[in-house]
XYZ file of C-alpha atoms in Angstrom:
560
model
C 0.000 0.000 0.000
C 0.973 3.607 -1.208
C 1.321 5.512 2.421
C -0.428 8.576 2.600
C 1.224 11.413 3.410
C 1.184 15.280 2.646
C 3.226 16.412 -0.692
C 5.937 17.712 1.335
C 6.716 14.293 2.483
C 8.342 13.617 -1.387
C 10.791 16.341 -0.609
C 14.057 14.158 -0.556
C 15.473 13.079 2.871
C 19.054 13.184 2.415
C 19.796 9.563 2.398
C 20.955 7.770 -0.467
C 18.826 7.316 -3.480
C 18.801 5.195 -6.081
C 19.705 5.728 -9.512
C 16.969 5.485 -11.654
C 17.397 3.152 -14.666
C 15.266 1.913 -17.725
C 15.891 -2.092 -16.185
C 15.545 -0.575 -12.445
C 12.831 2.525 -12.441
C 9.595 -0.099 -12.711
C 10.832 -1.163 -8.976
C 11.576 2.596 -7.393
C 8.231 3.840 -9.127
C 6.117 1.401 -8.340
C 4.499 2.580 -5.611
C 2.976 5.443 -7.203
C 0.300 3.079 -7.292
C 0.596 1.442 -4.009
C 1.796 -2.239 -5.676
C 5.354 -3.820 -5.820
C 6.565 -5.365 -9.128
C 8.933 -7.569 -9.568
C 10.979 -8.700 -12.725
C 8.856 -12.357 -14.349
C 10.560 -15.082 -16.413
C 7.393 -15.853 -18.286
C 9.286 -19.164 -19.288
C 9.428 -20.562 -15.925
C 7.444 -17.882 -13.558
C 10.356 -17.467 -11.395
C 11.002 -13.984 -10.250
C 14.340 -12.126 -10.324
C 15.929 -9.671 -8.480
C 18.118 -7.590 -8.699
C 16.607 -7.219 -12.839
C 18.735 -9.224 -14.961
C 18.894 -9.625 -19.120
C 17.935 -13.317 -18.420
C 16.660 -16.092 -16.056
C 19.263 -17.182 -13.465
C 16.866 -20.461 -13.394
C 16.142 -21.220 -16.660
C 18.097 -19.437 -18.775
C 15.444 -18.081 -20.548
C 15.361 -14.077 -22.063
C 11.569 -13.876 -22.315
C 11.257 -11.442 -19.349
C 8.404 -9.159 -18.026
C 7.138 -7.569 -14.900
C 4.637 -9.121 -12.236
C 2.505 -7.683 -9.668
C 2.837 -9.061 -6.700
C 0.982 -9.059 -2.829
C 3.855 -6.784 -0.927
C 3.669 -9.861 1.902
C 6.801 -10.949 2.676
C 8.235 -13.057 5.707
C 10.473 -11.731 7.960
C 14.059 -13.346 6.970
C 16.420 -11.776 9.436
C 17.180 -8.278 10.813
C 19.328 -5.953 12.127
C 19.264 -3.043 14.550
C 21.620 -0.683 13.744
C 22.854 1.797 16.268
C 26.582 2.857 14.881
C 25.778 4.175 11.834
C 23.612 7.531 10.503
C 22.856 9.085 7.903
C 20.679 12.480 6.882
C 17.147 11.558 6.876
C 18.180 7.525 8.463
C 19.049 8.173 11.892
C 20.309 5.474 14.232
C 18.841 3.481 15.510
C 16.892 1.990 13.054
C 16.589 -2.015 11.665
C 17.617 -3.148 7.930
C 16.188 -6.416 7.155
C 15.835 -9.387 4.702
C 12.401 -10.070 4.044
C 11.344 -13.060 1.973
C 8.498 -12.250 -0.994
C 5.436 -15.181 -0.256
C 5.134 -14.999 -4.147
C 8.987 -16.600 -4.432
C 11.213 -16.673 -1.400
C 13.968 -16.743 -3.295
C 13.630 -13.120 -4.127
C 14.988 -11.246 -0.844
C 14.553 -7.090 -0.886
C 16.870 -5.378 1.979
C 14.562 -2.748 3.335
C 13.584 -1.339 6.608
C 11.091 -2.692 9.258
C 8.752 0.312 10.271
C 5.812 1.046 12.544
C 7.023 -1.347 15.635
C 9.076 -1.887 18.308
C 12.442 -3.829 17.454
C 11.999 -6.021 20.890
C 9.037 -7.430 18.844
C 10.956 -8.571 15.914
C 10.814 -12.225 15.170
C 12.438 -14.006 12.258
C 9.354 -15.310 10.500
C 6.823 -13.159 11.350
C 4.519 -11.926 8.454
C 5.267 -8.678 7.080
C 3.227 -6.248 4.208
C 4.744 -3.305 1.969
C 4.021 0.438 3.072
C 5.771 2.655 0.551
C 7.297 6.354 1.472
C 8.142 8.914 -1.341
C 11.399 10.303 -0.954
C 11.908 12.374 -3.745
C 11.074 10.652 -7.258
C 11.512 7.349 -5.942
C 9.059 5.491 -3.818
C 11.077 2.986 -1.279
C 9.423 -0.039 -0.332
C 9.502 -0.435 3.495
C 7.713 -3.345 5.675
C 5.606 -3.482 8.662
C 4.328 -6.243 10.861
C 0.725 -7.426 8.987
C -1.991 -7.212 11.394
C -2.585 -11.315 11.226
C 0.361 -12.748 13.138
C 0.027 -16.852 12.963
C 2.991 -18.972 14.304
C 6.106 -17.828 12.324
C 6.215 -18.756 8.650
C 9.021 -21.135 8.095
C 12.464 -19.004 6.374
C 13.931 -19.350 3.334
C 16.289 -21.920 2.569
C 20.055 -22.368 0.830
C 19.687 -23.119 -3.028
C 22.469 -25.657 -1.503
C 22.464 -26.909 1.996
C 25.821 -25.775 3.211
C 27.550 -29.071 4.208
C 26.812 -30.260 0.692
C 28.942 -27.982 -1.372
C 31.799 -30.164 -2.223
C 29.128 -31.928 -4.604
C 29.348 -28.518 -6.927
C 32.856 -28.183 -7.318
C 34.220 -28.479 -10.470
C 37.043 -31.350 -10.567
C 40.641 -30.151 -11.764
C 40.938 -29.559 -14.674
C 44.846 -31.484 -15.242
C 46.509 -33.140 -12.527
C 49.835 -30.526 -12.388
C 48.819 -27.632 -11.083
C 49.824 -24.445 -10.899
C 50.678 -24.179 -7.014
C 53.711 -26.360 -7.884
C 55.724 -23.898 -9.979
C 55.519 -20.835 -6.855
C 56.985 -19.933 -3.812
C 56.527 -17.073 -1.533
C 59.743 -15.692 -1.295
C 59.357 -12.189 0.817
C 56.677 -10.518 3.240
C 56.685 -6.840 4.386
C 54.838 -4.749 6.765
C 55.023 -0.841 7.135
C 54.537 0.938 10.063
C 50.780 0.148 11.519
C 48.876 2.171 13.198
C 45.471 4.380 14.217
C 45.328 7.512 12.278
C 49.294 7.820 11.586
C 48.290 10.993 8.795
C 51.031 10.025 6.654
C 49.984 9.356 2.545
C 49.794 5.907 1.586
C 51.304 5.472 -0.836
C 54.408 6.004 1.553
C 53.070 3.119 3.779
C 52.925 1.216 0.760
C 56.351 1.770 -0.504
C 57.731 1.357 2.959
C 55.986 -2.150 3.012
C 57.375 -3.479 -0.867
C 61.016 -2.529 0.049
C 60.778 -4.445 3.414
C 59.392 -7.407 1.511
C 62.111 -7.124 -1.780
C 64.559 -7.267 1.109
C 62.866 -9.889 2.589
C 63.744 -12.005 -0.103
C 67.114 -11.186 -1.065
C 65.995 -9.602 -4.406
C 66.686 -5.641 -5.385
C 63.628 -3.916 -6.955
C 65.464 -4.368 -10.668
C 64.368 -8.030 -10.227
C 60.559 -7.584 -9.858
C 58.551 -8.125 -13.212
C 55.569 -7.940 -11.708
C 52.822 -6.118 -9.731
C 50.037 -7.251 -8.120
C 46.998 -4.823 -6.217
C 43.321 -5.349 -4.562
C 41.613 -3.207 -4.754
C 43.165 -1.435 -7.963
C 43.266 2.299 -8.471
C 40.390 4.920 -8.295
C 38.731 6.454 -5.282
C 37.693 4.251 -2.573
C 37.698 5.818 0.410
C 40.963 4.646 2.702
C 41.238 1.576 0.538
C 43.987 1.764 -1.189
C 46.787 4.176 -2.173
C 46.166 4.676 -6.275
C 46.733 0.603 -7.299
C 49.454 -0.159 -9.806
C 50.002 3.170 -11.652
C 51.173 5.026 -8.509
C 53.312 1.756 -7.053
C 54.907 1.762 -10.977
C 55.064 5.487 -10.602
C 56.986 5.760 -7.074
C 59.198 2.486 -7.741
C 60.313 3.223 -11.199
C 59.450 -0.489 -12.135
C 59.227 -2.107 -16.307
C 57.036 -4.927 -14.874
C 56.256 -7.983 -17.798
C 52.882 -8.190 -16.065
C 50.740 -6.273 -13.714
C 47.053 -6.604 -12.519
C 44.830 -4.798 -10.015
C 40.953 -4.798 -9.236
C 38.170 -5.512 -6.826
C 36.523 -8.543 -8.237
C 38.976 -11.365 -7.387
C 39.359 -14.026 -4.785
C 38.840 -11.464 -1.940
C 41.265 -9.024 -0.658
C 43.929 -11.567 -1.195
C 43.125 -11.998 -4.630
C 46.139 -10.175 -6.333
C 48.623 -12.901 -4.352
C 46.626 -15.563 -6.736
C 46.421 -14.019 -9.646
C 50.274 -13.449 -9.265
C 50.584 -17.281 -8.453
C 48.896 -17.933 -11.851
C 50.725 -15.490 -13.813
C 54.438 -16.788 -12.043
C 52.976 -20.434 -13.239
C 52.014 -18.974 -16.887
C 55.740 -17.909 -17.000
C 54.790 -14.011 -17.528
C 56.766 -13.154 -14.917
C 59.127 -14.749 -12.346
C 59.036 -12.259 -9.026
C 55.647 -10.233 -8.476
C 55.231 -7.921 -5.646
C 51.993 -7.785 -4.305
C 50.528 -5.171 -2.149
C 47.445 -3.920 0.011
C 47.183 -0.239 1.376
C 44.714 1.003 4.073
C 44.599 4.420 5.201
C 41.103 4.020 6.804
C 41.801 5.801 10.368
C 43.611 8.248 8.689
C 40.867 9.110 6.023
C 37.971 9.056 8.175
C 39.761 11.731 10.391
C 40.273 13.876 7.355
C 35.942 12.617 6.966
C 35.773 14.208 10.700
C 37.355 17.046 10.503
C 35.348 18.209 6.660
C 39.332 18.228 4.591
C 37.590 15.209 2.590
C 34.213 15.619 1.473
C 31.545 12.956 1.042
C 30.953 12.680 -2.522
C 27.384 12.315 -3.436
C 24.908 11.465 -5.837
C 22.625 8.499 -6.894
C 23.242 4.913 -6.093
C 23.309 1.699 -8.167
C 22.926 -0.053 -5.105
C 19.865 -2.080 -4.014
C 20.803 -1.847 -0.293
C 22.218 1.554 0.377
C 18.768 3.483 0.135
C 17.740 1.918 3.746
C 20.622 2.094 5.600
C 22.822 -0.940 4.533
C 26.199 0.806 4.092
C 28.518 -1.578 5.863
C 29.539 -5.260 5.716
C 28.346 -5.345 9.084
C 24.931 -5.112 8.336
C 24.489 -7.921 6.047
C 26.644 -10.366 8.057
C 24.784 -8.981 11.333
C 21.988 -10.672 9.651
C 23.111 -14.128 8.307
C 24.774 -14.144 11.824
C 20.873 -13.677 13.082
C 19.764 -16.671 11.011
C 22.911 -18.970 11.960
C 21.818 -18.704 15.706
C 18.298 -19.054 14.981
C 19.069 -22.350 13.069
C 22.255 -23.490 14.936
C 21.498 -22.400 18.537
C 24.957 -20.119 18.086
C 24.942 -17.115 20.789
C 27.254 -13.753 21.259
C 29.412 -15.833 23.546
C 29.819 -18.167 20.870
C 31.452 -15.250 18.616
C 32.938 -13.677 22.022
C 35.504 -16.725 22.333
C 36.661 -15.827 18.908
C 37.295 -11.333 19.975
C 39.043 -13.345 22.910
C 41.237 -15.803 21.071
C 42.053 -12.557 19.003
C 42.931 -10.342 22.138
C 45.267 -13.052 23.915
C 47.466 -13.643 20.747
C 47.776 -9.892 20.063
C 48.908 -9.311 23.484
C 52.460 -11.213 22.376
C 52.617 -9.405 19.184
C 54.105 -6.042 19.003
C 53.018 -4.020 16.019
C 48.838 -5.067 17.284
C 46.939 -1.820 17.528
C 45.113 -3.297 20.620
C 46.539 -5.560 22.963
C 44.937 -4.774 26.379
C 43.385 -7.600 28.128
C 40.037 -8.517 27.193
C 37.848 -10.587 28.829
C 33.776 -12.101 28.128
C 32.049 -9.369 30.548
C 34.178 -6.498 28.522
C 32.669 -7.927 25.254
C 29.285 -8.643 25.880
C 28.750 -5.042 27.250
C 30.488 -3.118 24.943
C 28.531 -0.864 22.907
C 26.188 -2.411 20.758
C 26.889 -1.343 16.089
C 24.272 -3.232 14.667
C 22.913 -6.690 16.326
C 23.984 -8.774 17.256
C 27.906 -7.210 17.028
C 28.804 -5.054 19.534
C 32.215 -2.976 19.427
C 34.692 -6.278 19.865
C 33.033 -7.905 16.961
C 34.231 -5.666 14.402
C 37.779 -5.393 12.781
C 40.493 -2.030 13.917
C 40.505 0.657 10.959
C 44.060 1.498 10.931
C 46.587 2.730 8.658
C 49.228 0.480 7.201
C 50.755 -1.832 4.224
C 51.557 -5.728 3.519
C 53.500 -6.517 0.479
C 54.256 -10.330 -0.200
C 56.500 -11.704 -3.268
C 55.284 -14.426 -5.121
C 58.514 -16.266 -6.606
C 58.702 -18.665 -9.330
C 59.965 -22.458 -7.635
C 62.906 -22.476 -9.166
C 63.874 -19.114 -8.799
C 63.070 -19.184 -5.292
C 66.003 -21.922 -4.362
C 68.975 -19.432 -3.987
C 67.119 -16.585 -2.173
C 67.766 -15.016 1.566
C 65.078 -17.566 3.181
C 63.527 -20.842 2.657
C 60.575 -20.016 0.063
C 57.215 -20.770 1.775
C 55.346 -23.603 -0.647
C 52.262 -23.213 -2.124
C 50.044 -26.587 -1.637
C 46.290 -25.394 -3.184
C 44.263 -22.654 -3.457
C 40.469 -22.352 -3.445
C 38.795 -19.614 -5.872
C 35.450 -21.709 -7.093
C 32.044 -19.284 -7.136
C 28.976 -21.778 -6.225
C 27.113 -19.362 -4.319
C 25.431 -16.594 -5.689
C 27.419 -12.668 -5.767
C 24.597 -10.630 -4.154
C 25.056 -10.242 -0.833
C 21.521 -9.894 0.160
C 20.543 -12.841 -2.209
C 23.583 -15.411 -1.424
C 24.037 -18.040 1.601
C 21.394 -17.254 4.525
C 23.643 -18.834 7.168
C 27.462 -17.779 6.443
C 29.323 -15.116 5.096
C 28.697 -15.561 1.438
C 31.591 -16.431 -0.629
C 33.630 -19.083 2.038
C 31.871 -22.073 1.501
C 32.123 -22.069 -2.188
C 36.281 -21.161 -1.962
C 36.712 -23.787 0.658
C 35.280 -26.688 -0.870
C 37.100 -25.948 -3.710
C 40.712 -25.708 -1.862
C 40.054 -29.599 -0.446
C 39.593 -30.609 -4.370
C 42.933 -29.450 -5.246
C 44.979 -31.301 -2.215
C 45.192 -34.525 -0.569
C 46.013 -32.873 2.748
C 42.369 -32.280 5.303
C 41.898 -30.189 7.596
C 43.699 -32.269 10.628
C 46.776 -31.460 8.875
C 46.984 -28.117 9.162
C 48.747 -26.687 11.896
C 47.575 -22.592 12.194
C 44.706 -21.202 10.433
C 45.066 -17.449 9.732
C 40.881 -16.488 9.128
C 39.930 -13.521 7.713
C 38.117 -11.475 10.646
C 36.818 -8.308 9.337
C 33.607 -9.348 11.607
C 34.068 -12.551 14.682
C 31.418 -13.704 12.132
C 33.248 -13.816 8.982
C 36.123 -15.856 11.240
C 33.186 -18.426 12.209
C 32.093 -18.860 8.541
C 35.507 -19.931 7.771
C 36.247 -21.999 10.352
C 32.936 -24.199 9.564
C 33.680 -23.991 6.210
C 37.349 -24.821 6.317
C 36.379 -28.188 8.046
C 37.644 -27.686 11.424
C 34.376 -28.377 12.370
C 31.142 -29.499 10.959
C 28.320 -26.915 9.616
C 26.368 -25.625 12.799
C 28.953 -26.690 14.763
C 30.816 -23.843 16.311
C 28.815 -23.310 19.135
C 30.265 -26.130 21.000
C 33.652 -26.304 19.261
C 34.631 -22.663 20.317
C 33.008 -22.793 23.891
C 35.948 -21.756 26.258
C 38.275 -20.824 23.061
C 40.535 -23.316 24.125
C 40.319 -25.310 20.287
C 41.639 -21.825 18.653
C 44.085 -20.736 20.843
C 47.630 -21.524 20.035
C 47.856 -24.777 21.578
C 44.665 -25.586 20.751
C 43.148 -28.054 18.511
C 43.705 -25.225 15.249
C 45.400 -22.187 16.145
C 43.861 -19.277 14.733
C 44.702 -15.579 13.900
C 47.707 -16.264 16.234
C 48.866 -12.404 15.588
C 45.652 -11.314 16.557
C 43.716 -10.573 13.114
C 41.939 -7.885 11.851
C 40.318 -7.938 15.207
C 43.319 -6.764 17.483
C 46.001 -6.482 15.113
C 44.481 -4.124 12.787
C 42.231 -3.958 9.233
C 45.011 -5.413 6.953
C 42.534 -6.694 4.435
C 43.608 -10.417 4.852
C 47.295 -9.513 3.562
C 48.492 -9.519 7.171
C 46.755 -12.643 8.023
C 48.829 -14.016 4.675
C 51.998 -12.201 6.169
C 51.705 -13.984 9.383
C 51.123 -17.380 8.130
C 54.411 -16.691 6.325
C 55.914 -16.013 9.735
C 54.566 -18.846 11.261
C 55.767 -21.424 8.420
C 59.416 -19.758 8.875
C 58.990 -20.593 12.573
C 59.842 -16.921 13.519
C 57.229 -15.497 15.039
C 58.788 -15.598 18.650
C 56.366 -15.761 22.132
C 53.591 -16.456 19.711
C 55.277 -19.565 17.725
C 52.704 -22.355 17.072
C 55.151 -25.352 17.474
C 55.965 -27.365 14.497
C 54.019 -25.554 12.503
C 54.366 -26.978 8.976
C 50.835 -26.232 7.175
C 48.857 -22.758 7.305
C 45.853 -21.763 5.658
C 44.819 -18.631 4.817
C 41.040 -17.123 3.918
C 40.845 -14.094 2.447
C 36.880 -12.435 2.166
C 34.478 -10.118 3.520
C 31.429 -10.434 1.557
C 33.221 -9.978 -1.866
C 33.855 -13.138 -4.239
C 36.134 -14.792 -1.068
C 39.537 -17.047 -1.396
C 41.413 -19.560 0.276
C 45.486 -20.759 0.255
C 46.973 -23.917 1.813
C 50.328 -22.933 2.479
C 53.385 -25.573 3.367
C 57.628 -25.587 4.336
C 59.489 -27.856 2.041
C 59.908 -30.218 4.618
């Protein structure tokens, strides 16, 4: 239904709207008339959104638009209280809801007209649409009728049966046998150090091309996530201003967002070392976050504006956090997971960074701090979410037989695990884990006859305790649903636990590297140098790289 409200209620609110599009204005318009449409294969009646060019189902281009009821079931939610916005301000709850027409078809929207105490995953919801501007946004209130809870959507593919969809090698020699990582460096790391990145970043690729006995003559090749352009305290201009500063001729170079996760650009450089394009690559990652949301504070950087293309932003979505706050929802609703579950993992996190130096927080922390820290968006409070900080990891990926005759034993690489099974979208992918990890880890097992009991540290990408979960189910280390009584106490992560894990202290303690420092501390760890922290005999790492983006795994190994 079309709420009604005076004519100054379309002036716009300040939050962000959507672009309007010939394949996307039928969905912001539609409630002109008080009814939601929704792109129709005619060929097979399913419904698809976002609007594609064809049927994700059936493959078939006959496409149209269908009217549907605006009741929806209440798929999971999350109230934020961290984040505002003009015309959105906190607290207020982004949710999943689940069309009754196709439950596939999941809009991100906000719940309206109740109290959040009263929330319920499953409870029956109906449309109310507020103009904001030109567009009309579909929001959802409880329906009047509230039965027993309406059973939730479920997985295209139950998550402990994804090894069935990955795709079997394609030739038995493999790539991972022809590289080595050969050096690892770290620049200075820390909050808000208001220095340029690109500075971090070249302090970080001559630690690592020293690291491995090489000069910078000898590097071919360059490797960067997330690439150049404007992104906010991501990055410090990609491979033109690293080429630019170091003076380089590389044979190859590659940089961009949609890879295997924030480690990405160490795989691609595997593959390219393997292709024989190049023979030493230098890879990089560059965050300036703390220092760039200062300059955010203080009004030297300004917002930049304008319509979005994004199908989440207009209510509120604008972090990570809020979808994974939500499939974290749905994993304790179907796995009987609770904050102290994900508290034993902020713990684990805490007590390794305490031994570790360079960690930007390494203050004791125990369950009481973390369950009353400030609440960001349920059910993550403060400790659940990664450090921003400032600093750069660079790591060398080294042809084999290049890598004999360098300063240090070359780290091996055993398999890595890239394989998309799950779907992109984040509000349309896996309804119980980060999206993007079980896919990746399924696919790393193909390509190895090592399992999970053989490795000896696990370095899990932790933007969110959450994300660091996900992977640990994924990875094997325990089964699917599973984690509530395999991290009780922490004592099966810690470092002489069953898996050791994060053993620097991850994004969570250590700081927002972006996954490279997880992959520059399973380098330590492998070398056997990593001091009060050590993992004994540690001969096998793996390493997960993803935060809601296409995600990416690496089994790591010493030559012995």
């Amino acid at each position: 239904m079309a709420e009604q409200t005076p004519a100054s209620r379309a002036e716009p609110s300040g939050r962000p709207l959507p672009l309007l599009t010939p394949d996307t204005e039928f969905f912001w318009t539609a409630g002109a008339d008080g009814t939601l449409r929704i792109q129709e294969c005619r060929s097979c009646a399913a419904l698809i959104h976002p609007p594609q060019p064809l049927c994700r189902y059936c493959r078939g281009h006959d496409l149209g638009v269908r009217e549907v009821s605006g009741a929806a079931v209440l798929s999971s939610f999350t109230v934020n209280h961290r984040f505002s916005m003009p015309g959105l301000p906190a607290p207020y709850v982004v949710a999943q809801v689940a069309l009754v027409e196709d439950p596939r078809v999941r809009l991100t929207t906000n719940i309206i007209d109740t109290d959040p105490d009263e929330l319920a995953l499953g409870m029956r919801l109906e449309v109310v649409f507020r103009r904001d501007d030109d567009v009309w946004l579909p929001l959802f209130r409880p329906a009047a009728e509230q039965p027993s809870p309406a059973p939730l959507p479920v997985d295209e593919i139950d998550p402990s049966r994804f090894a069935e969809h990955v795709r079997p090698m394609i030739r038995q020699d493999k790539f991972e046998d022809k590289v080595a990582l050969t050096g690892i460096g770290m620049s200075r790391l820390g909050r808000r150090l208001m220095v340029p990145p690109l500075e971090l970043t070249v302090e970080a690729c001559e630690r690592a091309v020293a690291d491995a006995g090489l000069t910078l003559d000898d590097i071919d090749g360059l490797a960067s996530y997330p690439g150049g352009g404007n992104l906010g305290g991501f990055g410090e201009g990609g491979i033109t201003a690293v080429e630019a500063a170091l003076g380089l001729r590389p044979t190859w170079h590659n940089g961009g967002i949609e890879t295997f996760g924030p480690g990405g650009s160490v795989i691609a450089a595997m593959t390219a070392v393997a292709a024989g394009l190049a023979r030493h690559v230098l890879c990089f990652r560059t965050l300036w976050e703390a220092t760039f949301n200062e300059l955010m504070r203080t009004g030297r950087i300004k917002p930049s504006g304008g319509r979005t293309t994004s199908w989440m932003m207009p209510f509120g979505a604008t972090s990570a956090a809020h979808t994974l706050a939500q499939n974290a929802q749905r994993h304790f609703h179907r796995y009987g997971t609770t904050r102290e579950t994900l508290g034993w993992i902020a713990l684990n996190q805490r007590a390794n960074a305490e031994l570790e130096p360079t960690a930007v927080y390494r203050d004791p922390l125990t369950m009481d701090d973390y369950l009353t820290a400030r609440t960001i968006t349920t059910p993550f409070g403060l400790y659940d979410c990664d450090v921003p900080c400032d600093g750069a990891i660079a790591v060398i990926v080294s042809a084999k037989d290049a890598a004999r005759d360098l300063a240090v034993p070359p780290i091996l690489v055993e398999a890595v695990g890239t394989q998309i099974i799950e779907r992109i979208e984040w509000d349309q992918s896996t309804l119980t884990h980060e999206p993007q990890v079980l896919g990746p880890a399924a696919h790393l097992w193909s390509r190895t006859e090592l399992r999970p009991a053989d490795v000896d540290v696990a370095e899990l990408y932790d933007g969110f305790t959450f994300n660091c979960l996900s992977w640990i189910e994924a990875l094997g280390f325990c089964g699917i649903g599973e984690a509530k009584d395999f991290l009780h106490g922490g004592k099966a992560i810690a470092r002489d636990g069953t898996i050791p894990v994060n053993t620097h202290g991850g994004q969570l303690s250590h700081g927002r590297t972006h996954g490279m420092g997880l992959l520059h501390e399973a380098v330590v760890q492998l070398r056997g140098t990593a001091g009060a922290r050590q993992v004994d005999g540690a001969r096998v790492a793996v390493v997960s790289s993803g935060g809601l983006t296409p995600g990416g795994a690496i089994l790591l190994r010493t030559q012995s």
